[in-house]
Amino acid sequence: LASVCYILTAAELFNKTKDTDWLKEKMPSIERAGKYILSQKSSQGFFGGAGFYIELPPRKEWDGITQCYCFKAFNDMRIMLSALNESQKADFWKEQADSLAKTFRRYFWTNGHFAEYIHPEHGAVDFHGLTDIDWAAIAYGLADDIQIRDLWPALKNEKNFWWGDMPTQIVTKPYA
């Protein structure tokens, strides 16, 4: 997950500074990070990883948050390369993001929201109610318009997310 964070951090820095000289200097290492992420793609089209924090309950193999952040990293690669007028490379990363989005929507969408993760033996794990994956899928553009229409009201109204008037919980049914 370090490679994903590296790209996300570079994108944040570039977004803030708009310094194309800095970006041009750093882009070779940023691209290597992206290529490393692609080298970790499973035959199912998922990226391994168990999230970016300690989950309760723990997740195994293909975590939805990892897919969401890989999608964001690929889109950030597209944006940064576009800023450097590297349209062919930018198109390549757009294709990677689009491919991941298609796979994500196909396998993670279940029962009106997104599953937490795909277990290698048991498939989609969806025991813990609404989750952080639902929030991230909407935030980063993985959810389509129909999914957002169905999911957003449920997220906003789910009291088990909202402790202290903020959505601070990552699942609504942690002990299910």
Coordinates of C-alpha atoms in Angstrom, one line a residue:
L1 CA 0.0 0.0 0.0
A2 CA 3.0 2.3 0.3
S3 CA 3.1 2.7 -3.5
V4 CA -0.5 3.7 -3.6
C5 CA 0.1 6.3 -0.8
Y6 CA 3.2 7.6 -2.7
I7 CA 1.1 8.4 -5.7
L8 CA -1.7 9.9 -3.6
T9 CA 0.8 12.1 -1.8
A10 CA 2.4 13.2 -5.0
A11 CA -1.0 14.1 -6.4
E12 CA -1.9 16.1 -3.3
L13 CA 1.4 18.0 -3.5
F14 CA 0.9 18.7 -7.2
N15 CA -2.7 19.7 -6.7
K16 CA -1.7 22.2 -4.1
T17 CA 1.4 23.7 -5.8
K18 CA 0.7 23.1 -9.6
D19 CA 4.5 23.0 -9.9
T20 CA 5.0 21.1 -13.2
D21 CA 8.8 21.4 -12.9
W22 CA 8.6 19.5 -9.6
L23 CA 6.2 17.0 -11.1
K24 CA 8.4 16.4 -14.1
E25 CA 11.3 15.6 -11.9
K26 CA 9.3 13.2 -9.7
M27 CA 7.2 11.6 -12.4
P28 CA 9.7 8.7 -13.1
S29 CA 9.4 7.4 -9.6
I30 CA 5.7 8.1 -9.4
E31 CA 5.3 6.0 -12.6
R32 CA 7.4 3.2 -11.1
A33 CA 5.0 3.2 -8.1
G34 CA 2.1 2.9 -10.5
K35 CA 3.7 0.0 -12.4
Y36 CA 4.4 -1.8 -9.2
I37 CA 0.7 -1.5 -8.2
L38 CA -0.2 -3.0 -11.6
S39 CA 2.2 -5.9 -11.0
Q40 CA 0.2 -6.8 -8.0
K41 CA -3.1 -7.2 -9.9
S42 CA -4.7 -10.6 -9.4
S43 CA -6.1 -12.6 -12.3
Q44 CA -9.6 -11.6 -11.0
G45 CA -8.7 -7.9 -11.6
F46 CA -8.3 -7.0 -7.9
F47 CA -5.4 -5.5 -6.0
G48 CA -4.3 -7.2 -2.8
G49 CA -4.2 -5.5 0.5
A50 CA -6.2 -5.3 3.7
G51 CA -6.9 -1.6 3.9
F52 CA -5.0 1.4 5.1
Y53 CA -5.7 1.0 8.8
I54 CA -6.7 -1.6 11.4
E55 CA -10.1 -2.9 10.6
L56 CA -12.6 -4.2 13.0
P57 CA -13.4 -6.8 11.9
P58 CA -10.2 -7.6 10.0
R59 CA -10.4 -8.1 6.2
K60 CA -8.6 -10.7 4.1
E61 CA -7.2 -10.5 0.5
W62 CA -9.0 -8.0 -1.8
D63 CA -10.2 -5.1 0.4
G64 CA -12.7 -2.6 -1.0
I65 CA -10.8 0.3 0.3
T66 CA -7.7 -0.9 -1.4
Q67 CA -9.6 -1.0 -4.7
C68 CA -11.0 2.5 -4.1
Y69 CA -7.6 4.0 -3.4
C70 CA -6.0 2.2 -6.4
F71 CA -8.7 3.7 -8.6
K72 CA -8.0 7.1 -7.2
A73 CA -4.2 6.6 -7.7
F74 CA -4.8 5.6 -11.3
N75 CA -6.9 8.7 -11.9
D76 CA -4.4 10.9 -10.1
M77 CA -1.7 9.4 -12.5
R78 CA -3.9 10.4 -15.4
I79 CA -4.3 14.0 -14.1
M80 CA -0.6 14.4 -13.4
L81 CA 0.5 13.1 -16.7
S82 CA -2.1 15.2 -18.5
A83 CA -0.6 18.2 -16.8
L84 CA 2.8 17.3 -18.3
N85 CA 1.1 16.9 -21.8
E86 CA 1.8 13.1 -21.7
S87 CA -1.5 12.2 -23.3
Q88 CA -0.7 8.6 -24.2
K89 CA 0.5 7.8 -20.7
A90 CA -2.5 9.6 -19.2
D91 CA -4.8 7.5 -21.4
F92 CA -3.1 4.3 -20.2
W93 CA -3.9 5.2 -16.6
K94 CA -7.5 6.1 -17.5
E95 CA -7.8 2.6 -19.0
Q96 CA -6.5 1.1 -15.8
A97 CA -9.0 3.1 -13.7
D98 CA -11.9 2.3 -16.0
S99 CA -11.0 -1.4 -15.9
L100 CA -10.8 -1.5 -12.1
A101 CA -14.1 0.4 -11.8
K102 CA -15.9 -2.1 -14.0
T103 CA -14.5 -5.0 -12.0
F104 CA -15.3 -3.3 -8.7
R105 CA -18.9 -2.6 -9.6
R106 CA -19.4 -6.1 -10.9
Y107 CA -18.0 -8.0 -7.9
F108 CA -18.4 -5.6 -4.9
W109 CA -22.0 -4.4 -5.4
T110 CA -24.3 -6.6 -3.4
N111 CA -27.6 -6.1 -1.6
G112 CA -27.8 -2.4 -2.3
H113 CA -24.3 -1.4 -1.2
F114 CA -20.7 -2.4 -1.6
A115 CA -19.2 -5.5 0.0
E116 CA -16.2 -5.0 2.3
Y117 CA -13.9 -7.3 0.6
I118 CA -13.6 -10.3 -1.7
H119 CA -12.4 -13.4 0.2
P120 CA -10.4 -15.8 -2.0
E121 CA -12.5 -18.8 -1.0
H122 CA -15.9 -17.4 0.1
G123 CA -16.3 -14.5 -2.3
A124 CA -17.9 -11.2 -1.3
V125 CA -18.0 -10.5 2.4
D126 CA -21.0 -8.5 3.3
F127 CA -21.8 -9.2 7.0
H128 CA -21.2 -5.9 8.6
G129 CA -23.8 -3.6 7.2
L130 CA -22.9 -0.4 5.5
T131 CA -19.1 0.3 5.5
D132 CA -16.3 2.7 4.7
I133 CA -16.2 1.1 1.2
D134 CA -19.7 2.6 0.5
W135 CA -18.4 6.1 1.4
A136 CA -15.1 5.7 -0.6
A137 CA -16.9 4.3 -3.7
I138 CA -19.0 7.4 -3.9
A139 CA -16.2 9.8 -3.0
Y140 CA -13.8 8.6 -5.6
G141 CA -16.3 8.0 -8.4
L142 CA -16.5 4.2 -8.4
A143 CA -20.2 4.1 -7.7
D144 CA -22.4 4.8 -10.7
D145 CA -25.4 7.2 -10.6
I146 CA -28.0 4.5 -9.8
Q147 CA -25.8 3.1 -7.0
I148 CA -25.4 6.5 -5.6
R149 CA -29.1 7.2 -5.8
D150 CA -29.8 4.0 -3.8
L151 CA -26.9 4.2 -1.4
W152 CA -26.5 7.8 -0.4
P153 CA -29.8 8.2 1.6
A154 CA -28.9 5.0 3.5
L155 CA -25.4 6.3 4.4
K156 CA -26.7 9.6 5.6
N157 CA -29.4 8.1 7.7
E158 CA -27.5 5.2 9.3
K159 CA -27.1 6.1 12.9
N160 CA -24.5 3.5 13.6
F161 CA -22.0 5.5 11.5
W162 CA -22.7 8.8 13.3
W163 CA -21.0 9.1 16.6
G164 CA -20.5 12.6 17.8
D165 CA -22.3 14.0 14.7
M166 CA -19.6 12.6 12.4
P167 CA -19.4 9.3 10.4
T168 CA -16.6 7.9 12.6
Q169 CA -17.3 4.2 12.3
I170 CA -16.1 2.1 9.4
V171 CA -18.9 -0.5 9.6
T172 CA -22.3 -0.3 11.1
K173 CA -22.5 -3.9 12.4
P174 CA -18.9 -4.7 13.6
Y175 CA -19.8 -7.8 15.5
A176 CA -22.2 -9.4 13.0

